[in-house]
Coordinates of C-alpha atoms in Angstrom, one line a residue:
X221 CA 115.0 135.8 150.0
X222 CA 117.6 135.7 147.3
X223 CA 117.8 132.5 145.7
X224 CA 121.4 131.4 144.1
X225 CA 122.4 130.7 141.1
X226 CA 121.5 127.2 141.2
X227 CA 118.5 127.3 143.5
X228 CA 116.9 130.1 140.9
X229 CA 117.5 128.3 137.8
X230 CA 115.8 124.3 139.7
X231 CA 112.5 127.3 140.8
X232 CA 112.1 127.9 137.0
X233 CA 112.8 124.4 135.6
X234 CA 110.5 122.8 137.6
X235 CA 107.4 125.8 137.0
X236 CA 107.5 127.8 139.7
X237 CA 108.5 131.7 140.4
X238 CA 111.7 132.8 141.4
X239 CA 113.2 135.6 142.9
X240 CA 114.0 137.9 140.1
X241 CA 114.3 137.2 136.8
X242 CA 117.2 134.8 135.7
X243 CA 120.5 136.4 133.3
X244 CA 123.0 134.2 131.8
X245 CA 124.8 134.5 128.8
X246 CA 126.2 131.5 126.0
X247 CA 130.2 132.6 126.2
X248 CA 132.6 130.1 124.8
X249 CA 136.4 130.3 123.9
X250 CA 135.0 132.2 120.4
X251 CA 133.8 134.7 123.1
X252 CA 136.8 134.4 126.2
X253 CA 139.8 134.3 123.9
X254 CA 140.1 137.4 121.9
X255 CA 139.8 138.6 125.9
X256 CA 143.5 139.5 127.5
X257 CA 143.7 137.3 130.0
X258 CA 142.0 134.5 128.2
X259 CA 139.5 133.5 130.8
X260 CA 138.3 129.9 130.9
X261 CA 134.4 131.1 130.2
X262 CA 132.7 128.9 132.9
X263 CA 135.2 130.8 135.8
X264 CA 134.0 134.1 133.8
X265 CA 130.2 133.7 134.1
X266 CA 131.5 132.8 137.8
X267 CA 133.2 136.5 138.3
X268 CA 129.7 137.9 136.1
X269 CA 127.5 136.5 138.8
X270 CA 125.5 134.8 136.1
X271 CA 123.0 131.6 136.1
X272 CA 124.9 129.5 134.4
X273 CA 123.7 126.4 132.6
X274 CA 126.7 125.0 131.7
X275 CA 125.2 123.8 127.7
X276 CA 129.4 123.3 126.4
X277 CA 130.6 120.2 128.5
X278 CA 131.4 116.5 127.6
X279 CA 129.1 114.7 126.1
X280 CA 126.9 112.2 128.6
X281 CA 127.5 109.5 126.3
X282 CA 130.6 107.5 124.6
X283 CA 130.1 106.6 120.7
X284 CA 131.2 102.9 119.7
X285 CA 132.0 102.3 116.3
X286 CA 131.3 98.5 114.9
X287 CA 130.7 96.9 111.4
X288 CA 134.0 97.5 110.7
X289 CA 133.9 101.6 110.6
X290 CA 136.7 103.0 111.4
X291 CA 136.9 107.0 112.3
X292 CA 141.1 109.7 112.1
X293 CA 141.1 112.9 112.3
X294 CA 144.4 113.7 110.4
X295 CA 145.9 117.2 110.1
X296 CA 147.7 117.5 106.7
X297 CA 148.5 120.5 104.9
X298 CA 146.9 123.5 106.5
X299 CA 143.9 121.1 106.3
X300 CA 142.0 119.1 108.9
X301 CA 140.2 116.1 107.6
X302 CA 138.3 114.3 110.0
X303 CA 137.3 110.1 107.8
X304 CA 134.9 107.3 108.0
X305 CA 136.5 104.1 106.5
X306 CA 133.6 101.2 105.9
X307 CA 133.5 98.7 104.2
X308 CA 130.9 100.1 102.1
X309 CA 133.4 103.2 101.1
X310 CA 134.9 106.1 102.5
X311 CA 133.4 109.4 103.1
X312 CA 135.2 112.3 104.6
X313 CA 134.6 116.0 105.9
X314 CA 137.8 118.6 105.3
X315 CA 137.9 122.1 107.4
X316 CA 141.2 125.1 106.6
X317 CA 142.8 125.2 109.3
X318 CA 142.7 122.5 112.3
X319 CA 139.8 122.3 115.0
X320 CA 140.6 124.0 118.3
X321 CA 137.1 124.9 119.9
X322 CA 137.2 128.7 120.1
X323 CA 138.0 129.1 116.4
X324 CA 135.8 128.6 113.9
X325 CA 137.8 126.7 111.2
X326 CA 136.2 126.9 107.2
X327 CA 134.2 123.8 106.2
X328 CA 135.9 122.9 102.7
X329 CA 134.2 119.9 102.2
X330 CA 131.0 118.3 104.2
X331 CA 130.6 114.0 104.2
X332 CA 128.0 114.0 101.1
X333 CA 128.8 115.1 98.5
X334 CA 126.8 112.1 96.0
X335 CA 124.2 110.3 96.1
X336 CA 126.5 107.4 97.4
X337 CA 127.7 109.2 100.5
X338 CA 124.4 109.0 102.2
X339 CA 124.1 105.0 102.0
X340 CA 128.3 105.5 103.9
X341 CA 126.8 107.9 106.1
X342 CA 124.1 105.8 106.6
X343 CA 125.9 102.7 107.8
X344 CA 128.1 104.3 109.5
X345 CA 125.4 105.5 111.9
X346 CA 123.6 102.3 111.3
X347 CA 127.3 100.2 113.5
X348 CA 127.1 103.9 115.3
X349 CA 126.7 102.4 119.4
X350 CA 126.0 104.9 121.9
X351 CA 126.7 103.9 126.4
X352 CA 126.1 106.6 129.2
X353 CA 128.9 108.0 130.0
X354 CA 129.1 110.5 133.0
X355 CA 132.3 109.7 134.9
X356 CA 132.8 113.6 134.8
X357 CA 129.8 114.7 135.7
X358 CA 130.6 114.6 139.4
X359 CA 133.3 116.8 139.6
X360 CA 132.3 119.5 137.1
X361 CA 129.0 120.0 139.2
X362 CA 130.9 120.3 142.5
X363 CA 133.7 123.0 139.7
X364 CA 130.0 124.9 139.4
X365 CA 128.8 124.4 142.3
X366 CA 126.0 127.0 143.5
X367 CA 126.3 129.1 140.5
X368 CA 124.5 127.1 137.8
X369 CA 123.6 123.6 136.7
X370 CA 125.3 121.3 134.3
X371 CA 122.9 121.0 130.8
X372 CA 124.3 118.3 129.1
X373 CA 123.4 117.5 125.3
X374 CA 120.8 115.1 125.0
X375 CA 122.4 114.7 121.2
X376 CA 125.0 115.6 119.3
X377 CA 123.9 115.5 116.1
X378 CA 120.2 117.5 115.7
X379 CA 117.0 116.2 114.5
X380 CA 117.6 114.7 111.6
X381 CA 116.8 117.2 108.5
X382 CA 118.2 120.0 110.5
X383 CA 121.6 117.8 110.2
X384 CA 121.7 117.3 106.8
X385 CA 119.8 120.6 106.0
X386 CA 122.6 122.9 108.5
X387 CA 125.4 121.0 106.5
X388 CA 124.3 122.2 102.8
X389 CA 120.8 123.5 103.1
X390 CA 121.0 123.5 99.0
X391 CA 122.5 120.6 98.3
X392 CA 119.5 118.3 100.9
X393 CA 116.7 120.4 99.4
X394 CA 117.4 119.5 95.7
X395 CA 118.6 115.7 96.9
X396 CA 115.2 115.0 98.8
X397 CA 113.1 115.7 94.8
X398 CA 115.6 113.9 93.0
X399 CA 116.9 110.6 95.7
X400 CA 113.9 111.0 97.8
X401 CA 113.9 107.3 98.9
X402 CA 117.9 107.3 99.6
X403 CA 117.2 110.5 101.6
X404 CA 114.7 108.9 103.3
X405 CA 116.4 106.0 104.4
X406 CA 119.1 108.1 105.9
X407 CA 117.2 110.5 107.4
X408 CA 115.1 107.4 109.5
X409 CA 118.2 105.7 110.2
X410 CA 119.7 109.1 112.2
X411 CA 116.5 109.2 113.6
X412 CA 116.4 106.0 115.4
X413 CA 120.2 106.4 116.3
X414 CA 119.0 110.1 117.4
X415 CA 116.1 108.9 119.7
X416 CA 119.6 105.7 121.1
X417 CA 121.8 108.4 121.6
X418 CA 119.1 110.0 123.8
X419 CA 118.2 107.1 125.9
X420 CA 122.2 106.4 126.4
X421 CA 122.3 110.1 127.7
X422 CA 119.4 110.2 130.1
X423 CA 121.8 108.2 132.1
X424 CA 123.3 111.5 133.1
X425 CA 122.2 112.5 136.5
X426 CA 121.7 115.6 135.2
X427 CA 117.8 117.0 135.5
X428 CA 117.4 119.5 132.2
X429 CA 119.1 118.8 128.5
X430 CA 119.7 120.5 125.5
X431 CA 119.5 120.6 121.9
X432 CA 121.7 123.0 119.4
X433 CA 118.6 122.9 117.0
X434 CA 119.8 126.0 115.5
X435 CA 115.6 126.1 114.6
X436 CA 115.2 128.8 111.3
X437 CA 113.3 129.3 108.7
X438 CA 116.6 130.3 107.0
X439 CA 117.2 126.7 106.6
X440 CA 114.1 124.8 107.0
X441 CA 109.8 126.3 105.4
X442 CA 107.4 125.3 108.6
X443 CA 106.2 123.1 106.9
X444 CA 109.4 120.6 107.2
X445 CA 109.2 121.8 110.1
X446 CA 106.7 120.9 111.2
X447 CA 106.8 117.4 109.1
X448 CA 110.3 116.8 110.1
X449 CA 111.7 118.2 113.5
X450 CA 108.5 118.2 115.5
X451 CA 108.0 114.7 115.0
X452 CA 111.5 113.8 116.8
X453 CA 111.2 116.4 119.4
X454 CA 108.8 114.5 120.5
X455 CA 110.3 111.6 120.8
X456 CA 113.0 113.8 122.4
X457 CA 110.6 115.0 124.8
X458 CA 108.9 111.1 125.5
X459 CA 112.5 110.1 126.8
X460 CA 112.8 112.3 128.5
X461 CA 110.0 112.6 130.5
X462 CA 110.2 109.2 130.9
X463 CA 113.3 109.3 132.5
X464 CA 112.1 112.3 134.8
X465 CA 114.3 115.1 133.3
X466 CA 113.6 118.3 131.0
X467 CA 114.8 119.3 127.5
X468 CA 115.3 122.8 126.0
X469 CA 115.3 122.8 122.8
X470 CA 118.0 125.9 120.6
X471 CA 116.9 128.1 118.7
X472 CA 119.0 131.0 117.4
X473 CA 117.5 131.7 113.8
X474 CA 114.1 133.3 112.0
X475 CA 111.4 131.7 114.1
X476 CA 108.7 134.8 114.0
X477 CA 106.7 131.8 111.4
X478 CA 107.4 128.3 113.4
X479 CA 106.1 130.2 116.9
X480 CA 102.3 128.7 116.7
X481 CA 104.2 124.9 116.2
X482 CA 105.9 125.4 118.7
X483 CA 103.7 126.0 120.7
X484 CA 102.3 122.5 120.0
X485 CA 106.2 120.9 122.1
X486 CA 106.4 119.8 125.0
X487 CA 109.5 121.3 126.3
X488 CA 110.7 123.0 129.3
X489 CA 112.1 125.9 127.4
X490 CA 113.1 128.1 124.0
X491 CA 116.9 129.2 123.8
X492 CA 118.8 131.4 122.7
X493 CA 115.6 133.7 120.9
X494 CA 116.7 136.1 119.5
X495 CA 115.5 139.5 117.9
X496 CA 116.8 141.0 115.0
X497 CA 119.9 141.3 113.3
X498 CA 120.4 138.0 113.7
X499 CA 117.2 136.4 114.7
X500 CA 113.6 138.0 114.1
X501 CA 111.7 137.8 117.1
X502 CA 111.1 139.5 119.8
X503 CA 110.5 137.8 123.1
X504 CA 106.4 139.2 123.9
X505 CA 106.2 137.7 121.1
X506 CA 106.7 135.1 121.8
X507 CA 105.0 135.3 124.7
X508 CA 101.8 136.3 122.9
X509 CA 102.1 133.4 120.9
X510 CA 103.0 130.9 123.8
X511 CA 101.6 132.2 127.3
X512 CA 103.1 130.5 130.0
X513 CA 104.1 126.8 128.4
X514 CA 107.9 127.4 128.8
X515 CA 110.4 129.2 129.7
X516 CA 111.7 132.1 127.8
X517 CA 115.8 132.2 126.9
X518 CA 117.3 134.7 125.5
X519 CA 116.0 138.0 123.7
X520 CA 119.4 139.7 123.5
X521 CA 121.3 140.5 119.5
X522 CA 124.3 140.1 119.4
X523 CA 124.5 142.4 117.2
X524 CA 123.0 144.8 119.1
X525 CA 125.7 144.0 121.9
X526 CA 128.0 144.8 120.2
X527 CA 127.0 148.4 118.8
X528 CA 124.6 149.7 121.5
X529 CA 124.8 152.0 124.3
X530 CA 124.8 151.7 127.6
X531 CA 121.6 153.5 128.2
X532 CA 120.4 151.8 124.7
X533 CA 120.6 148.3 126.3
X534 CA 118.8 149.8 129.9
X535 CA 116.1 151.4 127.7
X536 CA 115.6 147.7 125.1
X537 CA 116.0 145.5 128.6
X538 CA 113.3 147.6 130.7
X539 CA 111.0 147.9 127.6
X540 CA 111.6 144.6 126.9
X541 CA 110.7 143.4 130.7
X542 CA 107.7 146.1 130.7
X543 CA 106.0 144.2 127.8
X544 CA 106.6 140.6 129.3
X545 CA 104.7 141.9 132.6
X546 CA 103.6 139.1 134.3
X547 CA 105.7 136.6 131.9
X548 CA 108.7 137.9 133.1
X549 CA 108.7 134.8 135.3
X550 CA 109.1 132.5 132.3
X551 CA 112.7 134.6 131.0
X552 CA 116.0 134.2 131.1
X553 CA 117.6 137.0 129.9
X554 CA 120.7 135.5 127.2
X555 CA 122.6 137.0 124.1
X556 CA 120.8 134.6 121.2
X557 CA 123.3 132.3 119.3
X558 CA 126.7 133.4 120.9
X559 CA 129.0 135.5 122.6
X560 CA 130.9 137.5 119.9
X561 CA 134.0 139.1 120.2
X562 CA 133.1 143.0 121.2
X563 CA 130.5 142.7 123.6
X564 CA 132.2 144.4 126.6
X565 CA 132.3 142.8 130.0
X566 CA 130.8 145.9 131.4
X567 CA 127.4 145.5 129.2
X568 CA 128.0 141.8 130.5
X569 CA 127.6 143.4 134.1
X570 CA 125.1 145.5 133.7
X571 CA 122.6 143.0 131.8
X572 CA 123.1 141.0 135.5
X573 CA 122.5 143.9 137.5
X574 CA 119.1 144.6 135.8
X575 CA 117.9 141.1 136.2
X576 CA 118.6 141.9 139.7
X577 CA 116.2 145.1 139.7
X578 CA 113.4 142.6 137.9
X579 CA 112.1 141.2 140.6
X580 CA 108.9 138.5 140.3

């Protein structure tokens, strides 16, 4: 019997076998703003018939700053500054242009410019309070209907070392060697606040949560991943499990060398799994490393989607499905990373038709 998208995703996250392979997209305004009528991403996915994992909704908590911390965002002279003022000093980050959802502004300066800035930003985190906030949930769930499930962020900061490394991997690497105590204290503080955010987040009625972790050995070595990321995700999954919820680990980069380490996690799914050229791993490699332990969400490289023909896309999907064999039941087809402008809607509709043909 055919399932609705909501039923299919619920079945998958419960560990069951649905009617067919799932299909979803990472679509946001980066893509939809390139279309003539600039449709709402969720409405476009509804029209396409995707199994929507709604990951771009509001945060499931609100932040309050205490201890004399203030925050403001200022646009002036073609530059946006996000400024924290505290009793121990001021830090800011800056971007070229205005900050608007759907744009990709160039980051000019980070909060951390000197070793002293770690201490100021640490003070900000120490005086940030997270309060559950899911007043938006019912209305958004009603809008989504049977087209999918809402998947809020468990924390907006990623794991602690990933937060620093994605901001500036070179600076972080050198600072960890030059100022180990300062950086170590900052990481410990952010990790603690991450767990506070997670405990607030799971008060939301959603049953599945996501973290935009961006795992990749282009940012962190397997050793750093083992020593810093895995222990934090163990805490994240303990918090979600205690609340009867599940967690998705977003991993859109080069993860081939991380597969054995990832196998030790207790997440429900790895999402945004991406082959070359954006990533470096094929779905069958993940299946060989993980067995049936996780849902595998991904499999399509953004650059391939731009350049391939429909025929090439079909061959690739068929070959992947064949190689996965019985583990197709753990697959949700998705573009890795983010859907770029230039991918035709014809290809997106075709991906969904192919998913519909892979019965289980």
